[in-house]
mmCIF file with all atom_site columns, C-alpha atoms in Angstrom:
data_model
loop_
_atom_site.group_PDB
_atom_site.id
_atom_site.type_symbol
_atom_site.label_atom_id
_atom_site.label_alt_id
_atom_site.label_comp_id
_atom_site.label_asym_id
_atom_site.label_entity_id
_atom_site.label_seq_id
_atom_site.pdbx_PDB_ins_code
_atom_site.Cartn_x
_atom_site.Cartn_y
_atom_site.Cartn_z
_atom_site.occupancy
_atom_site.B_iso_or_equiv
_atom_site.pdbx_formal_charge
_atom_site.auth_seq_id
_atom_site.auth_comp_id
_atom_site.auth_asym_id
_atom_site.auth_atom_id
_atom_site.pdbx_PDB_model_num
ATOM 1   C CA . UNK V 1 1   ? 0.000   0.000  0.000  1.00 0.00 ? 1   UNK V CA 1
ATOM 2   C CA . UNK V 1 2   ? 1.463   3.394  -0.959 1.00 0.00 ? 2   UNK V CA 1
ATOM 3   C CA . UNK V 1 3   ? 1.828   6.184  1.563  1.00 0.00 ? 3   UNK V CA 1
ATOM 4   C CA . UNK V 1 4   ? -1.057  8.050  -0.130 1.00 0.00 ? 4   UNK V CA 1
ATOM 5   C CA . UNK V 1 5   ? -3.308  4.978  -0.048 1.00 0.00 ? 5   UNK V CA 1
ATOM 6   C CA . UNK V 1 6   ? -2.368  4.364  3.591  1.00 0.00 ? 6   UNK V CA 1
ATOM 7   C CA . UNK V 1 7   ? -3.251  7.981  4.494  1.00 0.00 ? 7   UNK V CA 1
ATOM 8   C CA . UNK V 1 8   ? -6.589  7.660  2.634  1.00 0.00 ? 8   UNK V CA 1
ATOM 9   C CA . UNK V 1 9   ? -7.289  4.462  4.562  1.00 0.00 ? 9   UNK V CA 1
ATOM 10  C CA . UNK V 1 10  ? -6.315  6.053  7.865  1.00 0.00 ? 10  UNK V CA 1
ATOM 11  C CA . UNK V 1 11  ? -8.573  9.045  7.228  1.00 0.00 ? 11  UNK V CA 1
ATOM 12  C CA . UNK V 1 12  ? -11.609 7.366  5.724  1.00 0.00 ? 12  UNK V CA 1
ATOM 13  C CA . UNK V 1 13  ? -11.280 3.982  7.369  1.00 0.00 ? 13  UNK V CA 1
ATOM 14  C CA . UNK V 1 14  ? -10.875 5.245  10.861 1.00 0.00 ? 14  UNK V CA 1
ATOM 15  C CA . UNK V 1 15  ? -13.644 7.760  10.405 1.00 0.00 ? 15  UNK V CA 1
ATOM 16  C CA . UNK V 1 16  ? -16.036 5.060  9.401  1.00 0.00 ? 16  UNK V CA 1
ATOM 17  C CA . UNK V 1 17  ? -14.791 2.926  12.181 1.00 0.00 ? 17  UNK V CA 1
ATOM 18  C CA . UNK V 1 18  ? -15.577 5.784  14.367 1.00 0.00 ? 18  UNK V CA 1
ATOM 19  C CA . UNK V 1 19  ? -19.132 5.039  13.494 1.00 0.00 ? 19  UNK V CA 1
ATOM 20  C CA . UNK V 1 20  ? -18.421 1.451  14.209 1.00 0.00 ? 20  UNK V CA 1
ATOM 21  C CA . UNK V 1 21  ? -20.374 0.630  17.252 1.00 0.00 ? 21  UNK V CA 1
ATOM 22  C CA . UNK V 1 22  ? -20.918 -1.678 20.240 1.00 0.00 ? 22  UNK V CA 1
ATOM 23  C CA . UNK V 1 23  ? -20.318 -5.402 19.912 1.00 0.00 ? 23  UNK V CA 1
ATOM 24  C CA . UNK V 1 24  ? -23.289 -6.984 21.581 1.00 0.00 ? 24  UNK V CA 1
ATOM 25  C CA . UNK V 1 25  ? -26.503 -6.041 19.847 1.00 0.00 ? 25  UNK V CA 1
ATOM 26  C CA . UNK V 1 26  ? -28.755 -7.325 22.614 1.00 0.00 ? 26  UNK V CA 1
ATOM 27  C CA . UNK V 1 27  ? -32.391 -8.313 22.308 1.00 0.00 ? 27  UNK V CA 1
ATOM 28  C CA . UNK V 1 28  ? -34.431 -6.325 19.813 1.00 0.00 ? 28  UNK V CA 1
ATOM 29  C CA . UNK V 1 29  ? -37.564 -4.505 20.929 1.00 0.00 ? 29  UNK V CA 1
ATOM 30  C CA . UNK V 1 30  ? -40.811 -4.959 19.010 1.00 0.00 ? 30  UNK V CA 1
ATOM 31  C CA . UNK V 1 31  ? -40.646 -3.302 15.573 1.00 0.00 ? 31  UNK V CA 1
ATOM 32  C CA . UNK V 1 32  ? -43.077 -0.519 16.477 1.00 0.00 ? 32  UNK V CA 1
ATOM 33  C CA . UNK V 1 33  ? -40.906 0.544  19.437 1.00 0.00 ? 33  UNK V CA 1
ATOM 34  C CA . UNK V 1 34  ? -37.513 0.176  17.716 1.00 0.00 ? 34  UNK V CA 1
ATOM 35  C CA . UNK V 1 35  ? -35.778 3.473  16.863 1.00 0.00 ? 35  UNK V CA 1
ATOM 36  C CA . UNK V 1 36  ? -34.738 3.880  13.228 1.00 0.00 ? 36  UNK V CA 1
ATOM 37  C CA . UNK V 1 37  ? -31.112 4.962  12.827 1.00 0.00 ? 37  UNK V CA 1
ATOM 38  C CA . UNK V 1 38  ? -31.184 4.794  9.014  1.00 0.00 ? 38  UNK V CA 1
ATOM 39  C CA . UNK V 1 39  ? -29.970 7.956  7.307  1.00 0.00 ? 39  UNK V CA 1
ATOM 40  C CA . UNK V 1 40  ? -26.950 10.176 6.819  1.00 0.00 ? 40  UNK V CA 1
ATOM 41  C CA . UNK V 1 41  ? -24.580 10.708 9.750  1.00 0.00 ? 41  UNK V CA 1
ATOM 42  C CA . UNK V 1 42  ? -21.515 12.921 10.153 1.00 0.00 ? 42  UNK V CA 1
ATOM 43  C CA . UNK V 1 43  ? -18.752 11.150 12.057 1.00 0.00 ? 43  UNK V CA 1
ATOM 44  C CA . UNK V 1 44  ? -15.752 12.742 13.738 1.00 0.00 ? 44  UNK V CA 1
ATOM 45  C CA . UNK V 1 45  ? -12.938 10.502 14.892 1.00 0.00 ? 45  UNK V CA 1
ATOM 46  C CA . UNK V 1 46  ? -10.122 11.596 17.145 1.00 0.00 ? 46  UNK V CA 1
ATOM 47  C CA . UNK V 1 47  ? -6.805  9.753  17.382 1.00 0.00 ? 47  UNK V CA 1
ATOM 48  C CA . UNK V 1 48  ? -5.609  9.422  20.962 1.00 0.00 ? 48  UNK V CA 1
ATOM 49  C CA . UNK V 1 49  ? -2.862  6.842  20.379 1.00 0.00 ? 49  UNK V CA 1
ATOM 50  C CA . UNK V 1 50  ? -0.532  6.263  17.427 1.00 0.00 ? 50  UNK V CA 1
ATOM 51  C CA . UNK V 1 51  ? 0.722   8.225  14.433 1.00 0.00 ? 51  UNK V CA 1
ATOM 52  C CA . UNK V 1 52  ? -2.579  8.558  12.525 1.00 0.00 ? 52  UNK V CA 1
ATOM 53  C CA . UNK V 1 53  ? -3.818  12.069 11.740 1.00 0.00 ? 53  UNK V CA 1
ATOM 54  C CA . UNK V 1 54  ? -5.319  13.792 14.801 1.00 0.00 ? 54  UNK V CA 1
ATOM 55  C CA . UNK V 1 55  ? -8.937  14.051 13.613 1.00 0.00 ? 55  UNK V CA 1
ATOM 56  C CA . UNK V 1 56  ? -11.182 13.169 10.673 1.00 0.00 ? 56  UNK V CA 1
ATOM 57  C CA . UNK V 1 57  ? -14.765 13.973 9.665  1.00 0.00 ? 57  UNK V CA 1
ATOM 58  C CA . UNK V 1 58  ? -16.664 11.815 7.157  1.00 0.00 ? 58  UNK V CA 1
ATOM 59  C CA . UNK V 1 59  ? -20.212 11.110 5.994  1.00 0.00 ? 59  UNK V CA 1
ATOM 60  C CA . UNK V 1 60  ? -21.628 7.674  6.748  1.00 0.00 ? 60  UNK V CA 1
ATOM 61  C CA . UNK V 1 61  ? -24.989 6.255  5.718  1.00 0.00 ? 61  UNK V CA 1
ATOM 62  C CA . UNK V 1 62  ? -26.951 3.683  7.670  1.00 0.00 ? 62  UNK V CA 1
ATOM 63  C CA . UNK V 1 63  ? -29.389 1.775  5.464  1.00 0.00 ? 63  UNK V CA 1
ATOM 64  C CA . UNK V 1 64  ? -31.611 -0.985 6.858  1.00 0.00 ? 64  UNK V CA 1
ATOM 65  C CA . UNK V 1 65  ? -29.268 -1.072 9.852  1.00 0.00 ? 65  UNK V CA 1
ATOM 66  C CA . UNK V 1 66  ? -26.152 -1.579 7.678  1.00 0.00 ? 66  UNK V CA 1
ATOM 67  C CA . UNK V 1 67  ? -23.285 0.922  8.016  1.00 0.00 ? 67  UNK V CA 1
ATOM 68  C CA . UNK V 1 68  ? -21.955 2.180  4.660  1.00 0.00 ? 68  UNK V CA 1
ATOM 69  C CA . UNK V 1 69  ? -19.414 4.706  3.450  1.00 0.00 ? 69  UNK V CA 1
ATOM 70  C CA . UNK V 1 70  ? -21.267 7.732  1.999  1.00 0.00 ? 70  UNK V CA 1
ATOM 71  C CA . UNK V 1 71  ? -18.144 9.526  0.789  1.00 0.00 ? 71  UNK V CA 1
ATOM 72  C CA . UNK V 1 72  ? -15.692 9.186  -2.103 1.00 0.00 ? 72  UNK V CA 1
ATOM 73  C CA . UNK V 1 73  ? -13.302 6.812  -0.312 1.00 0.00 ? 73  UNK V CA 1
ATOM 74  C CA . UNK V 1 74  ? -12.194 3.452  -1.740 1.00 0.00 ? 74  UNK V CA 1
ATOM 75  C CA . UNK V 1 75  ? -12.481 1.400  1.444  1.00 0.00 ? 75  UNK V CA 1
ATOM 76  C CA . UNK V 1 76  ? -14.565 -1.606 2.441  1.00 0.00 ? 76  UNK V CA 1
ATOM 77  C CA . UNK V 1 77  ? -17.042 -1.036 5.254  1.00 0.00 ? 77  UNK V CA 1
ATOM 78  C CA . UNK V 1 78  ? -19.171 -3.677 6.927  1.00 0.00 ? 78  UNK V CA 1
ATOM 79  C CA . UNK V 1 79  ? -21.173 -3.143 10.060 1.00 0.00 ? 79  UNK V CA 1
ATOM 80  C CA . UNK V 1 80  ? -24.570 -3.171 11.684 1.00 0.00 ? 80  UNK V CA 1
ATOM 81  C CA . UNK V 1 81  ? -26.653 -0.986 13.968 1.00 0.00 ? 81  UNK V CA 1
ATOM 82  C CA . UNK V 1 82  ? -29.045 -2.827 16.272 1.00 0.00 ? 82  UNK V CA 1
ATOM 83  C CA . UNK V 1 83  ? -32.482 -1.551 17.207 1.00 0.00 ? 83  UNK V CA 1
ATOM 84  C CA . UNK V 1 84  ? -31.046 -0.530 20.570 1.00 0.00 ? 84  UNK V CA 1
ATOM 85  C CA . UNK V 1 85  ? -28.406 1.677  18.853 1.00 0.00 ? 85  UNK V CA 1
ATOM 86  C CA . UNK V 1 86  ? -25.485 -0.677 19.472 1.00 0.00 ? 86  UNK V CA 1
ATOM 87  C CA . UNK V 1 87  ? -23.203 -0.959 16.444 1.00 0.00 ? 87  UNK V CA 1
ATOM 88  C CA . UNK V 1 88  ? -20.189 -2.941 15.267 1.00 0.00 ? 88  UNK V CA 1
ATOM 89  C CA . UNK V 1 89  ? -18.122 -2.097 12.224 1.00 0.00 ? 89  UNK V CA 1
ATOM 90  C CA . UNK V 1 90  ? -15.048 -3.288 10.370 1.00 0.00 ? 90  UNK V CA 1
ATOM 91  C CA . UNK V 1 91  ? -13.242 -1.085 7.845  1.00 0.00 ? 91  UNK V CA 1
ATOM 92  C CA . UNK V 1 92  ? -10.497 -2.349 5.558  1.00 0.00 ? 92  UNK V CA 1
ATOM 93  C CA . UNK V 1 93  ? -8.309  -1.235 2.666  1.00 0.00 ? 93  UNK V CA 1
ATOM 94  C CA . UNK V 1 94  ? -5.696  -3.591 1.317  1.00 0.00 ? 94  UNK V CA 1
ATOM 95  C CA . UNK V 1 95  ? -4.008  -5.325 4.238  1.00 0.00 ? 95  UNK V CA 1
ATOM 96  C CA . UNK V 1 96  ? -5.014  -2.642 6.777  1.00 0.00 ? 96  UNK V CA 1
ATOM 97  C CA . UNK V 1 97  ? -8.130  -2.809 8.940  1.00 0.00 ? 97  UNK V CA 1
ATOM 98  C CA . UNK V 1 98  ? -9.726  -1.183 11.954 1.00 0.00 ? 98  UNK V CA 1
ATOM 99  C CA . UNK V 1 99  ? -12.802 -1.799 14.060 1.00 0.00 ? 99  UNK V CA 1
ATOM 100 C CA . UNK V 1 100 ? -14.989 0.219  16.340 1.00 0.00 ? 100 UNK V CA 1
ATOM 101 C CA . UNK V 1 101 ? -17.690 -0.036 18.953 1.00 0.00 ? 101 UNK V CA 1
ATOM 102 C CA . UNK V 1 102 ? -20.169 2.374  20.474 1.00 0.00 ? 102 UNK V CA 1
ATOM 103 C CA . UNK V 1 103 ? -23.800 3.362  20.584 1.00 0.00 ? 103 UNK V CA 1
ATOM 104 C CA . UNK V 1 104 ? -26.262 5.688  18.886 1.00 0.00 ? 104 UNK V CA 1
ATOM 105 C CA . UNK V 1 105 ? -29.097 7.306  20.790 1.00 0.00 ? 105 UNK V CA 1
ATOM 106 C CA . UNK V 1 106 ? -31.539 9.664  19.117 1.00 0.00 ? 106 UNK V CA 1
ATOM 107 C CA . UNK V 1 107 ? -29.560 11.937 16.800 1.00 0.00 ? 107 UNK V CA 1
ATOM 108 C CA . UNK V 1 108 ? -26.084 11.430 18.306 1.00 0.00 ? 108 UNK V CA 1
ATOM 109 C CA . UNK V 1 109 ? -23.659 8.761  19.426 1.00 0.00 ? 109 UNK V CA 1
ATOM 110 C CA . UNK V 1 110 ? -20.106 7.920  20.331 1.00 0.00 ? 110 UNK V CA 1
ATOM 111 C CA . UNK V 1 111 ? -17.625 5.202  21.114 1.00 0.00 ? 111 UNK V CA 1
ATOM 112 C CA . UNK V 1 112 ? -14.096 3.888  20.601 1.00 0.00 ? 112 UNK V CA 1
ATOM 113 C CA . UNK V 1 113 ? -12.069 2.629  17.622 1.00 0.00 ? 113 UNK V CA 1
ATOM 114 C CA . UNK V 1 114 ? -8.740  0.879  17.069 1.00 0.00 ? 114 UNK V CA 1
ATOM 115 C CA . UNK V 1 115 ? -6.670  -0.274 14.120 1.00 0.00 ? 115 UNK V CA 1
ATOM 116 C CA . UNK V 1 116 ? -2.987  -1.106 13.792 1.00 0.00 ? 116 UNK V CA 1
ATOM 117 C CA . UNK V 1 117 ? -0.966  1.225  16.011 1.00 0.00 ? 117 UNK V CA 1
ATOM 118 C CA . UNK V 1 118 ? -3.778  3.791  16.311 1.00 0.00 ? 118 UNK V CA 1
ATOM 119 C CA . UNK V 1 119 ? -6.792  4.099  18.593 1.00 0.00 ? 119 UNK V CA 1
ATOM 120 C CA . UNK V 1 120 ? -9.185  6.776  19.768 1.00 0.00 ? 120 UNK V CA 1
ATOM 121 C CA . UNK V 1 121 ? -12.763 7.910  20.123 1.00 0.00 ? 121 UNK V CA 1
ATOM 122 C CA . UNK V 1 122 ? -15.560 8.897  17.751 1.00 0.00 ? 122 UNK V CA 1
ATOM 123 C CA . UNK V 1 123 ? -18.717 11.015 17.816 1.00 0.00 ? 123 UNK V CA 1
ATOM 124 C CA . UNK V 1 124 ? -21.592 10.904 15.350 1.00 0.00 ? 124 UNK V CA 1
ATOM 125 C CA . UNK V 1 125 ? -24.393 13.357 14.585 1.00 0.00 ? 125 UNK V CA 1
ATOM 126 C CA . UNK V 1 126 ? -27.433 12.678 12.415 1.00 0.00 ? 126 UNK V CA 1
ATOM 127 C CA . UNK V 1 127 ? -27.666 14.927 9.340  1.00 0.00 ? 127 UNK V CA 1
ATOM 128 C CA . UNK V 1 128 ? -31.101 14.063 7.880  1.00 0.00 ? 128 UNK V CA 1
#
C-alpha cells in the first residue's frame, strides 16, 4: 500500500470505524418501538494513540441497519446498527483494517475505535 493509499485508509477507514459501534446487539424490541437509525450521519474521529492524523470527519450512511461509506473513499465497510443503537463495524483497505464499537441514541452517538498502532474515540451526529 502506498503512503497516499495508507493515508486515505487512515482518514476514511478510521472515520467510518468511528461510526463502528458496540459489539453486543442485545435483544431487539418490538418493531413498532424500535428506533430507526437509518440515514446520513456525520462522524468525527479523534486519534488518541498512534501516528494517525489527529482528527477526521466523514459522511456515513446507515441503510436498513447496515453501516456504509457515503463519501468518495475506496475502502470496504461492513457493520450493523441494532435496534437498541449498538453498532459494530469493520473497515479495511488492502491489508489494513480497523474496528470500532459504540452506541447511537436519538440523533447522536459515540464510542471507541482501534486499528494497527492507532486508537481513539468517535462522535456521530445525524444529518437528515
